Every structure is written in structure tokens, then in C-alpha cells.
PDB file of C-alpha atoms in Angstrom:
ATOM      1  CA  UNK A  30       0.112  -0.025   0.089  1.00  0.00           C
ATOM      2  CA  UNK A  31       1.040   3.586  -0.717  1.00  0.00           C
ATOM      3  CA  UNK A  32       1.444   6.287   1.917  1.00  0.00           C
ATOM      4  CA  UNK A  33       2.220   9.889   1.987  1.00  0.00           C
ATOM      5  CA  UNK A  34       3.668  11.998   4.896  1.00  0.00           C
ATOM      6  CA  UNK A  35       3.670  15.677   5.091  1.00  0.00           C
ATOM      7  CA  UNK A  36       5.982  16.524   7.817  1.00  0.00           C
ATOM      8  CA  UNK A  37       4.585  19.790   8.814  1.00  0.00           C
ATOM      9  CA  UNK A  38       0.889  20.323   9.757  1.00  0.00           C
ATOM     10  CA  UNK A  39       1.237  24.209   9.844  1.00  0.00           C
ATOM     11  CA  UNK A  40       3.849  26.501   8.311  1.00  0.00           C
ATOM     12  CA  UNK A  41       3.788  30.090   9.284  1.00  0.00           C
ATOM     13  CA  UNK A  42       5.734  32.499   6.914  1.00  0.00           C
ATOM     14  CA  UNK A  43       6.068  36.168   6.263  1.00  0.00           C
ATOM     15  CA  UNK A  44       4.795  37.678   3.004  1.00  0.00           C
ATOM     16  CA  UNK A  45       7.460  37.595   0.196  1.00  0.00           C
ATOM     17  CA  UNK A  46       9.558  35.057   2.093  1.00  0.00           C
ATOM     18  CA  UNK A  47      10.366  31.631   0.560  1.00  0.00           C
ATOM     19  CA  UNK A  48       8.520  28.511   1.509  1.00  0.00           C
ATOM     20  CA  UNK A  49       9.031  24.863   1.337  1.00  0.00           C
ATOM     21  CA  UNK A  50       6.255  22.291   2.140  1.00  0.00           C
ATOM     22  CA  UNK A  51       7.616  18.751   2.552  1.00  0.00           C
ATOM     23  CA  UNK A  52       6.242  15.581   1.337  1.00  0.00           C
ATOM     24  CA  UNK A  53       7.557  12.045   1.526  1.00  0.00           C
ATOM     25  CA  UNK A  54       5.845   9.022  -0.035  1.00  0.00           C
ATOM     26  CA  UNK A  55       6.304   5.314   0.116  1.00  0.00           C
ATOM     27  CA  UNK A  56       5.491   3.067  -2.762  1.00  0.00           C
ATOM     28  CA  UNK A  57       6.594  -0.281  -4.257  1.00  0.00           C
ATOM     29  CA  UNK A  58       5.757   0.962  -7.870  1.00  0.00           C
ATOM     30  CA  UNK A  59       6.306   3.789 -10.099  1.00  0.00           C
ATOM     31  CA  UNK A  60       4.104   6.788  -8.935  1.00  0.00           C
ATOM     32  CA  UNK A  61       2.357   9.837 -10.195  1.00  0.00           C
ATOM     33  CA  UNK A  62       2.672  12.568  -7.606  1.00  0.00           C
ATOM     34  CA  UNK A  63       0.511  15.738  -7.106  1.00  0.00           C
ATOM     35  CA  UNK A  64       0.025  18.727  -5.014  1.00  0.00           C
ATOM     36  CA  UNK A  65      -3.405  20.060  -4.424  1.00  0.00           C
ATOM     37  CA  UNK A  66      -4.410  23.320  -2.676  1.00  0.00           C
ATOM     38  CA  UNK A  67      -7.664  24.097  -0.816  1.00  0.00           C
ATOM     39  CA  UNK A  68      -8.576  27.656  -0.270  1.00  0.00           C
ATOM     40  CA  UNK A  69     -11.125  28.515   2.359  1.00  0.00           C
ATOM     41  CA  UNK A  70     -14.725  27.275   1.398  1.00  0.00           C
ATOM     42  CA  UNK A  71     -13.498  25.977  -1.928  1.00  0.00           C
ATOM     43  CA  UNK A  72     -12.714  22.463  -3.379  1.00  0.00           C
ATOM     44  CA  UNK A  73      -9.272  20.900  -3.949  1.00  0.00           C
ATOM     45  CA  UNK A  74      -7.476  22.474  -6.887  1.00  0.00           C
ATOM     46  CA  UNK A  75      -4.635  20.798  -8.703  1.00  0.00           C
ATOM     47  CA  UNK A  76      -1.429  22.903  -8.220  1.00  0.00           C
ATOM     48  CA  UNK A  77       0.991  20.641 -10.161  1.00  0.00           C
ATOM     49  CA  UNK A  78       1.652  17.095 -11.026  1.00  0.00           C
ATOM     50  CA  UNK A  79       4.730  14.769 -11.763  1.00  0.00           C
ATOM     51  CA  UNK A  80       4.053  12.027 -14.224  1.00  0.00           C
ATOM     52  CA  UNK A  81       7.256  11.359 -15.878  1.00  0.00           C
ATOM     53  CA  UNK A  82      10.171  13.288 -17.494  1.00  0.00           C
ATOM     54  CA  UNK A  83      11.871  16.252 -15.709  1.00  0.00           C
ATOM     55  CA  UNK A  84      12.082  15.994 -12.099  1.00  0.00           C
ATOM     56  CA  UNK A  85      11.419  19.765 -11.648  1.00  0.00           C
ATOM     57  CA  UNK A  86       7.780  20.417 -12.215  1.00  0.00           C
ATOM     58  CA  UNK A  87       6.307  23.894 -12.381  1.00  0.00           C
ATOM     59  CA  UNK A  88       2.694  24.533 -11.471  1.00  0.00           C
ATOM     60  CA  UNK A  89       0.185  27.434 -11.130  1.00  0.00           C
ATOM     61  CA  UNK A  90       0.777  30.530  -8.928  1.00  0.00           C
ATOM     62  CA  UNK A  91       4.419  30.302  -9.018  1.00  0.00           C
ATOM     63  CA  UNK A  92       4.824  27.026  -7.187  1.00  0.00           C
ATOM     64  CA  UNK A  93       7.323  24.310  -8.195  1.00  0.00           C
ATOM     65  CA  UNK A  94       8.123  20.858  -6.842  1.00  0.00           C
ATOM     66  CA  UNK A  95      10.979  18.467  -7.278  1.00  0.00           C
ATOM     67  CA  UNK A  96      10.597  14.832  -7.498  1.00  0.00           C
ATOM     68  CA  UNK A  97      13.491  12.916  -5.900  1.00  0.00           C
ATOM     69  CA  UNK A  98      13.218   9.207  -6.363  1.00  0.00           C
ATOM     70  CA  UNK A  99      16.095   8.253  -4.132  1.00  0.00           C
ATOM     71  CA  UNK A 100      14.680  10.254  -1.106  1.00  0.00           C
ATOM     72  CA  UNK A 101      11.099   9.451  -2.026  1.00  0.00           C
ATOM     73  CA  UNK A 102      10.230  13.133  -1.746  1.00  0.00           C
ATOM     74  CA  UNK A 103       8.101  15.618  -3.632  1.00  0.00           C
ATOM     75  CA  UNK A 104       8.588  18.878  -1.845  1.00  0.00           C
ATOM     76  CA  UNK A 105       6.759  22.004  -2.773  1.00  0.00           C
ATOM     77  CA  UNK A 106       8.414  25.345  -3.071  1.00  0.00           C
ATOM     78  CA  UNK A 107       7.743  29.022  -3.835  1.00  0.00           C
ATOM     79  CA  UNK A 108      10.373  31.702  -3.843  1.00  0.00           C
ATOM     80  CA  UNK A 109       8.234  34.442  -2.614  1.00  0.00           C
ATOM     81  CA  UNK A 110       4.768  33.915  -0.936  1.00  0.00           C
ATOM     82  CA  UNK A 111       1.692  36.260  -0.979  1.00  0.00           C
ATOM     83  CA  UNK A 112      -1.073  36.640   1.522  1.00  0.00           C
ATOM     84  CA  UNK A 113      -3.299  34.993  -1.089  1.00  0.00           C
ATOM     85  CA  UNK A 114      -1.270  31.695  -0.856  1.00  0.00           C
ATOM     86  CA  UNK A 115      -2.753  31.236   2.641  1.00  0.00           C
ATOM     87  CA  UNK A 116      -4.491  27.691   2.279  1.00  0.00           C
ATOM     88  CA  UNK A 117      -4.174  24.176   3.002  1.00  0.00           C
ATOM     89  CA  UNK A 118      -1.938  22.101   0.761  1.00  0.00           C
ATOM     90  CA  UNK A 119      -2.107  18.277   0.088  1.00  0.00           C
ATOM     91  CA  UNK A 120       0.389  16.036  -1.260  1.00  0.00           C
ATOM     92  CA  UNK A 121      -0.907  12.919  -3.093  1.00  0.00           C
ATOM     93  CA  UNK A 122       0.036   9.884  -4.901  1.00  0.00           C
ATOM     94  CA  UNK A 123      -1.922   8.085  -7.522  1.00  0.00           C
ATOM     95  CA  UNK A 124      -2.552   4.310  -7.441  1.00  0.00           C
ATOM     96  CA  UNK A 125      -4.068   2.792 -10.503  1.00  0.00           C
ATOM     97  CA  UNK A 126      -6.924   0.493  -9.591  1.00  0.00           C
ATOM     98  CA  UNK A 127      -8.475  -1.266 -12.389  1.00  0.00           C
ATOM     99  CA  UNK A 128     -10.227   1.155 -14.587  1.00  0.00           C
ATOM    100  CA  UNK A 129      -9.605   4.036 -12.124  1.00  0.00           C
ATOM    101  CA  UNK A 130      -7.108   5.861 -10.120  1.00  0.00           C
ATOM    102  CA  UNK A 131      -7.273   6.160  -6.423  1.00  0.00           C
ATOM    103  CA  UNK A 132      -5.522   9.007  -4.808  1.00  0.00           C
ATOM    104  CA  UNK A 133      -3.714   8.675  -1.400  1.00  0.00           C
ATOM    105  CA  UNK A 134      -3.239  11.843   0.364  1.00  0.00           C
ATOM    106  CA  UNK A 135      -1.137  13.198   3.061  1.00  0.00           C
ATOM    107  CA  UNK A 136      -2.360  14.866   6.125  1.00  0.00           C
ATOM    108  CA  UNK A 137      -2.198  18.409   4.778  1.00  0.00           C
ATOM    109  CA  UNK A 138      -0.110  21.491   5.552  1.00  0.00           C
ATOM    110  CA  UNK A 139      -1.771  24.708   6.510  1.00  0.00           C
ATOM    111  CA  UNK A 140       0.316  27.540   5.107  1.00  0.00           C
ATOM    112  CA  UNK A 141      -0.356  30.673   6.930  1.00  0.00           C
ATOM    113  CA  UNK A 142       1.238  33.865   5.266  1.00  0.00           C
ATOM    114  CA  UNK A 143       1.526  36.893   7.497  1.00  0.00           C
ATOM    115  CA  UNK A 144       1.990  40.342   6.511  1.00  0.00           C
TER     116      UNK A 144
ATOM    117  CA  UNK B   2     -18.102  24.670 -18.146  1.00  0.00           C
ATOM    118  CA  UNK B   3     -19.427  23.979 -14.703  1.00  0.00           C
ATOM    119  CA  UNK B   4     -17.178  22.119 -12.259  1.00  0.00           C
ATOM    120  CA  UNK B   5     -18.176  19.396  -9.873  1.00  0.00           C
ATOM    121  CA  UNK B   6     -20.971  20.497  -7.516  1.00  0.00           C
ATOM    122  CA  UNK B   7     -22.058  19.069  -4.188  1.00  0.00           C
ATOM    123  CA  UNK B   8     -25.065  19.578  -2.152  1.00  0.00           C
ATOM    124  CA  UNK B   9     -25.539  20.372   0.600  1.00  0.00           C
ATOM    125  CA  UNK B  10     -22.504  22.417   1.492  1.00  0.00           C
ATOM    126  CA  UNK B  11     -23.285  21.729   5.300  1.00  0.00           C
ATOM    127  CA  UNK B  12     -25.302  19.272   7.079  1.00  0.00           C
ATOM    128  CA  UNK B  13     -25.933  18.997  10.890  1.00  0.00           C
ATOM    129  CA  UNK B  14     -27.745  15.959  12.067  1.00  0.00           C
ATOM    130  CA  UNK B  15     -28.221  13.913  15.172  1.00  0.00           C
ATOM    131  CA  UNK B  16     -26.824  10.565  15.801  1.00  0.00           C
ATOM    132  CA  UNK B  17     -29.089   7.958  14.337  1.00  0.00           C
ATOM    133  CA  UNK B  18     -30.568  10.070  11.671  1.00  0.00           C
ATOM    134  CA  UNK B  19     -30.072   9.604   7.942  1.00  0.00           C
ATOM    135  CA  UNK B  20     -28.331  11.904   5.570  1.00  0.00           C
ATOM    136  CA  UNK B  21     -27.954  11.902   1.820  1.00  0.00           C
ATOM    137  CA  UNK B  22     -25.160  13.822   0.054  1.00  0.00           C
ATOM    138  CA  UNK B  23     -25.282  14.630  -3.639  1.00  0.00           C
ATOM    139  CA  UNK B  24     -22.604  15.027  -6.235  1.00  0.00           C
ATOM    140  CA  UNK B  25     -22.938  16.216  -9.788  1.00  0.00           C
ATOM    141  CA  UNK B  26     -19.780  15.537 -11.704  1.00  0.00           C
ATOM    142  CA  UNK B  27     -18.537  17.505 -14.783  1.00  0.00           C
ATOM    143  CA  UNK B  28     -20.659  16.639 -17.731  1.00  0.00           C
ATOM    144  CA  UNK B  29     -19.283  13.628 -19.753  1.00  0.00           C
ATOM    145  CA  UNK B  30     -17.042  12.486 -16.946  1.00  0.00           C
ATOM    146  CA  UNK B  31     -17.548   8.738 -16.663  1.00  0.00           C
ATOM    147  CA  UNK B  32     -15.480   8.384 -13.544  1.00  0.00           C
ATOM    148  CA  UNK B  33     -16.692   9.525 -10.194  1.00  0.00           C
ATOM    149  CA  UNK B  34     -15.021   9.278  -6.840  1.00  0.00           C
ATOM    150  CA  UNK B  35     -16.005   9.821  -3.180  1.00  0.00           C
ATOM    151  CA  UNK B  36     -13.402  10.861  -0.635  1.00  0.00           C
ATOM    152  CA  UNK B  37     -13.747  11.626   3.099  1.00  0.00           C
ATOM    153  CA  UNK B  38     -11.710  13.731   5.530  1.00  0.00           C
ATOM    154  CA  UNK B  39     -12.380  12.950   9.107  1.00  0.00           C
ATOM    155  CA  UNK B  40     -11.322  15.886  11.528  1.00  0.00           C
ATOM    156  CA  UNK B  41      -7.523  16.100  11.651  1.00  0.00           C
ATOM    157  CA  UNK B  42      -6.992  13.062   9.537  1.00  0.00           C
ATOM    158  CA  UNK B  43      -5.984  12.392   5.882  1.00  0.00           C
ATOM    159  CA  UNK B  44      -8.333  12.629   2.895  1.00  0.00           C
ATOM    160  CA  UNK B  45      -9.279   8.976   2.213  1.00  0.00           C
ATOM    161  CA  UNK B  46     -10.749   7.212  -0.706  1.00  0.00           C
ATOM    162  CA  UNK B  47     -14.172   5.788  -0.290  1.00  0.00           C
ATOM    163  CA  UNK B  48     -15.188   4.554  -3.689  1.00  0.00           C
ATOM    164  CA  UNK B  49     -15.144   4.891  -7.455  1.00  0.00           C
ATOM    165  CA  UNK B  50     -17.902   4.562 -10.185  1.00  0.00           C
ATOM    166  CA  UNK B  51     -17.337   4.223 -13.826  1.00  0.00           C
ATOM    167  CA  UNK B  52     -20.660   5.331 -15.296  1.00  0.00           C
ATOM    168  CA  UNK B  53     -23.317   3.627 -13.162  1.00  0.00           C
ATOM    169  CA  UNK B  54     -21.057   0.670 -12.031  1.00  0.00           C
ATOM    170  CA  UNK B  55     -19.085   0.545  -8.789  1.00  0.00           C
ATOM    171  CA  UNK B  56     -15.564  -0.228  -9.615  1.00  0.00           C
ATOM    172  CA  UNK B  57     -13.945  -0.018  -6.277  1.00  0.00           C
ATOM    173  CA  UNK B  58     -15.680   0.407  -2.822  1.00  0.00           C
ATOM    174  CA  UNK B  59     -12.834  -0.874  -0.876  1.00  0.00           C
ATOM    175  CA  UNK B  60     -12.764   2.473   1.107  1.00  0.00           C
ATOM    176  CA  UNK B  61     -16.369   2.360   2.362  1.00  0.00           C
ATOM    177  CA  UNK B  62     -16.127   2.161   6.263  1.00  0.00           C
ATOM    178  CA  UNK B  63     -19.096  -0.100   6.889  1.00  0.00           C
ATOM    179  CA  UNK B  64     -22.475  -1.005   5.655  1.00  0.00           C
ATOM    180  CA  UNK B  65     -24.059   2.193   7.000  1.00  0.00           C
ATOM    181  CA  UNK B  66     -22.777   3.824   3.887  1.00  0.00           C
ATOM    182  CA  UNK B  67     -24.509   3.384   0.544  1.00  0.00           C
ATOM    183  CA  UNK B  68     -23.428   5.082  -2.742  1.00  0.00           C
ATOM    184  CA  UNK B  69     -25.405   5.013  -5.836  1.00  0.00           C
ATOM    185  CA  UNK B  70     -25.076   6.524  -9.387  1.00  0.00           C
ATOM    186  CA  UNK B  71     -28.219   5.838 -11.205  1.00  0.00           C
ATOM    187  CA  UNK B  72     -27.984   6.569 -14.918  1.00  0.00           C
ATOM    188  CA  UNK B  73     -24.384   7.301 -14.624  1.00  0.00           C
ATOM    189  CA  UNK B  74     -24.892  10.967 -13.916  1.00  0.00           C
ATOM    190  CA  UNK B  75     -25.116  12.362 -10.398  1.00  0.00           C
ATOM    191  CA  UNK B  76     -24.315  10.341  -7.352  1.00  0.00           C
ATOM    192  CA  UNK B  77     -25.623  10.044  -3.888  1.00  0.00           C
ATOM    193  CA  UNK B  78     -23.910   8.848  -0.770  1.00  0.00           C
ATOM    194  CA  UNK B  79     -26.262   7.852   1.976  1.00  0.00           C
ATOM    195  CA  UNK B  80     -25.365   7.449   5.716  1.00  0.00           C
ATOM    196  CA  UNK B  81     -27.861   5.506   7.685  1.00  0.00           C
ATOM    197  CA  UNK B  82     -27.941   5.637  10.674  1.00  0.00           C
ATOM    198  CA  UNK B  83     -25.251   8.239  11.254  1.00  0.00           C
ATOM    199  CA  UNK B  84     -22.770   7.955  14.073  1.00  0.00           C
ATOM    200  CA  UNK B  85     -20.606  10.497  15.641  1.00  0.00           C
ATOM    201  CA  UNK B  86     -17.438   9.334  13.908  1.00  0.00           C
ATOM    202  CA  UNK B  87     -19.072   9.963  10.463  1.00  0.00           C
ATOM    203  CA  UNK B  88     -18.491  13.671  11.019  1.00  0.00           C
ATOM    204  CA  UNK B  89     -16.143  15.200   8.394  1.00  0.00           C
ATOM    205  CA  UNK B  90     -15.885  16.527   4.958  1.00  0.00           C
ATOM    206  CA  UNK B  91     -16.998  14.511   2.124  1.00  0.00           C
ATOM    207  CA  UNK B  92     -15.557  15.290  -1.321  1.00  0.00           C
ATOM    208  CA  UNK B  93     -16.603  14.105  -4.684  1.00  0.00           C
ATOM    209  CA  UNK B  94     -14.304  14.057  -7.751  1.00  0.00           C
ATOM    210  CA  UNK B  95     -14.723  13.302 -11.358  1.00  0.00           C
ATOM    211  CA  UNK B  96     -12.451  12.478 -14.182  1.00  0.00           C
ATOM    212  CA  UNK B  97     -12.719  11.670 -17.937  1.00  0.00           C
ATOM    213  CA  UNK B  98     -11.771   8.499 -19.517  1.00  0.00           C
ATOM    214  CA  UNK B  99      -9.731   5.721 -18.281  1.00  0.00           C
ATOM    215  CA  UNK B 100      -6.042   4.849 -18.435  1.00  0.00           C
ATOM    216  CA  UNK B 101      -3.006   5.303 -16.403  1.00  0.00           C
ATOM    217  CA  UNK B 102      -3.812   8.853 -15.340  1.00  0.00           C
ATOM    218  CA  UNK B 103      -6.805  11.155 -15.634  1.00  0.00           C
ATOM    219  CA  UNK B 104      -6.944  14.315 -13.596  1.00  0.00           C
ATOM    220  CA  UNK B 105      -9.516  14.386 -10.912  1.00  0.00           C
ATOM    221  CA  UNK B 106     -11.594  17.431 -10.420  1.00  0.00           C
ATOM    222  CA  UNK B 107     -12.816  18.034  -6.914  1.00  0.00           C
ATOM    223  CA  UNK B 108     -16.043  19.531  -5.645  1.00  0.00           C
ATOM    224  CA  UNK B 109     -16.199  21.937  -2.680  1.00  0.00           C
ATOM    225  CA  UNK B 110     -17.102  19.207  -0.347  1.00  0.00           C
ATOM    226  CA  UNK B 111     -20.086  18.540   2.115  1.00  0.00           C
ATOM    227  CA  UNK B 112     -19.326  19.298   5.730  1.00  0.00           C
ATOM    228  CA  UNK B 113     -21.181  16.701   7.840  1.00  0.00           C
ATOM    229  CA  UNK B 114     -21.554  17.267  11.551  1.00  0.00           C
ATOM    230  CA  UNK B 115     -23.141  14.444  13.540  1.00  0.00           C
ATOM    231  CA  UNK B 116     -24.238  15.540  17.156  1.00  0.00           C
TER     232      UNK B 116
END
């Protein structure tokens, strides 16, 4: 079975500072990796995904993540955060199941950007 | 194009009562998923439909939960009778087609509180 660990439940950071949200996964097979964001009172929105190819993946809103197979990590980074980035962020892996794909999520990291 | 919608957005019921959650996927999406996030825990997979057929219901917690997708369009998730531990946010997602990866689009969730 696959599992995802997000090491920080909350990350406070000042506006315009860089941020890294950590994600580690365990899987015995090749994985697809994702970061989702949930803004208050909204659904989960896909930030970025790694399927194959370049290990550095760029997403929306200036976020990027790096897939590191040897360390089984997929950390999310942004060089300069804005107040509007305050949200909860979820790392997930995809597990093909028959005709579909089940997502396994980490526990989430609440990013709190302070002025 | 309308996204995934869920109704109601909030539901507060007493232990022992019945609640039905509804999900309308994106038009044309054959795959429909239900997930749940219990307070403070990870988002967990419940089940997967392809059109009207249940493909995988390995995540359903017990037989108090019944999901249907009549006609392969919207889906309902009924909890009967509800217990305190059923409180949480129930997410629905849909995706198009099958294969190794198809992006899942999430709805805003239904927050269920069982008193």
C-alpha cells in the first residue's frame, strides 16, 4: 500500500519570504505525484503534477516541486509567497486501480502567510 | 463549463438520523470518486464509479454507507444511521476516460456534523 507523509501540519511564513512544504511518500511501484491546494470554502485544486520526465515540475501561482526518487520526496516550493497563498496544501500519490485511479493523500499542511 | 458540484454544503444531524449527500460531476465524466476527511486526518478514498457501476468500494467504512449513481450521472452517498465518527468533509471528484492517469476534479465538499 502507498502512503504519503507531510511532515509539517502548519507552516507560518511572512509575506515575500520563500517557503518549502515537505512531502515524502512510500510506494513499491512507479508513482504519479500531485500537490493540491484548498482555499477556504473551496474544493481541492490541482497545483501541479509529476507523471514522468523532468524531475522539476512547475505549477500554477508560481509554485514548483521536485521529484526525488532516491529520497522518495516531492517537496513544494515557492520563492516568494503572497497573502493569497494562505491555504491548506495536500500532497498525493496516484494508485491505479482497475479502470480508475485512487489518490492517497497526506495529512495536509496549512500555510499561513503573515503580512 | 460547470465544475463538480456538491449538495448540501453543510449538514448537521443527530446521531441515528439519515443523511444523503449528492454530487454532480462534470458533464461527460464517466469516473466519479468519493473521498472523506475526518477531522484532523488524511483525505481518504471511499469508492469509485465508472458510469453507473461501482468499480472499487474498498474504502467504504461499513454497511451504514450506501452510494449510488443511477443513470451514470449524479451520485448520492447515504449514511444510515449516522454515527458521531461519520463527521467530516465528504469530497466528490470526477475524471474523464480511463487509463494510467486522468486528472480528478474536485467539488467543494459537504461538511457533515453528527451530534
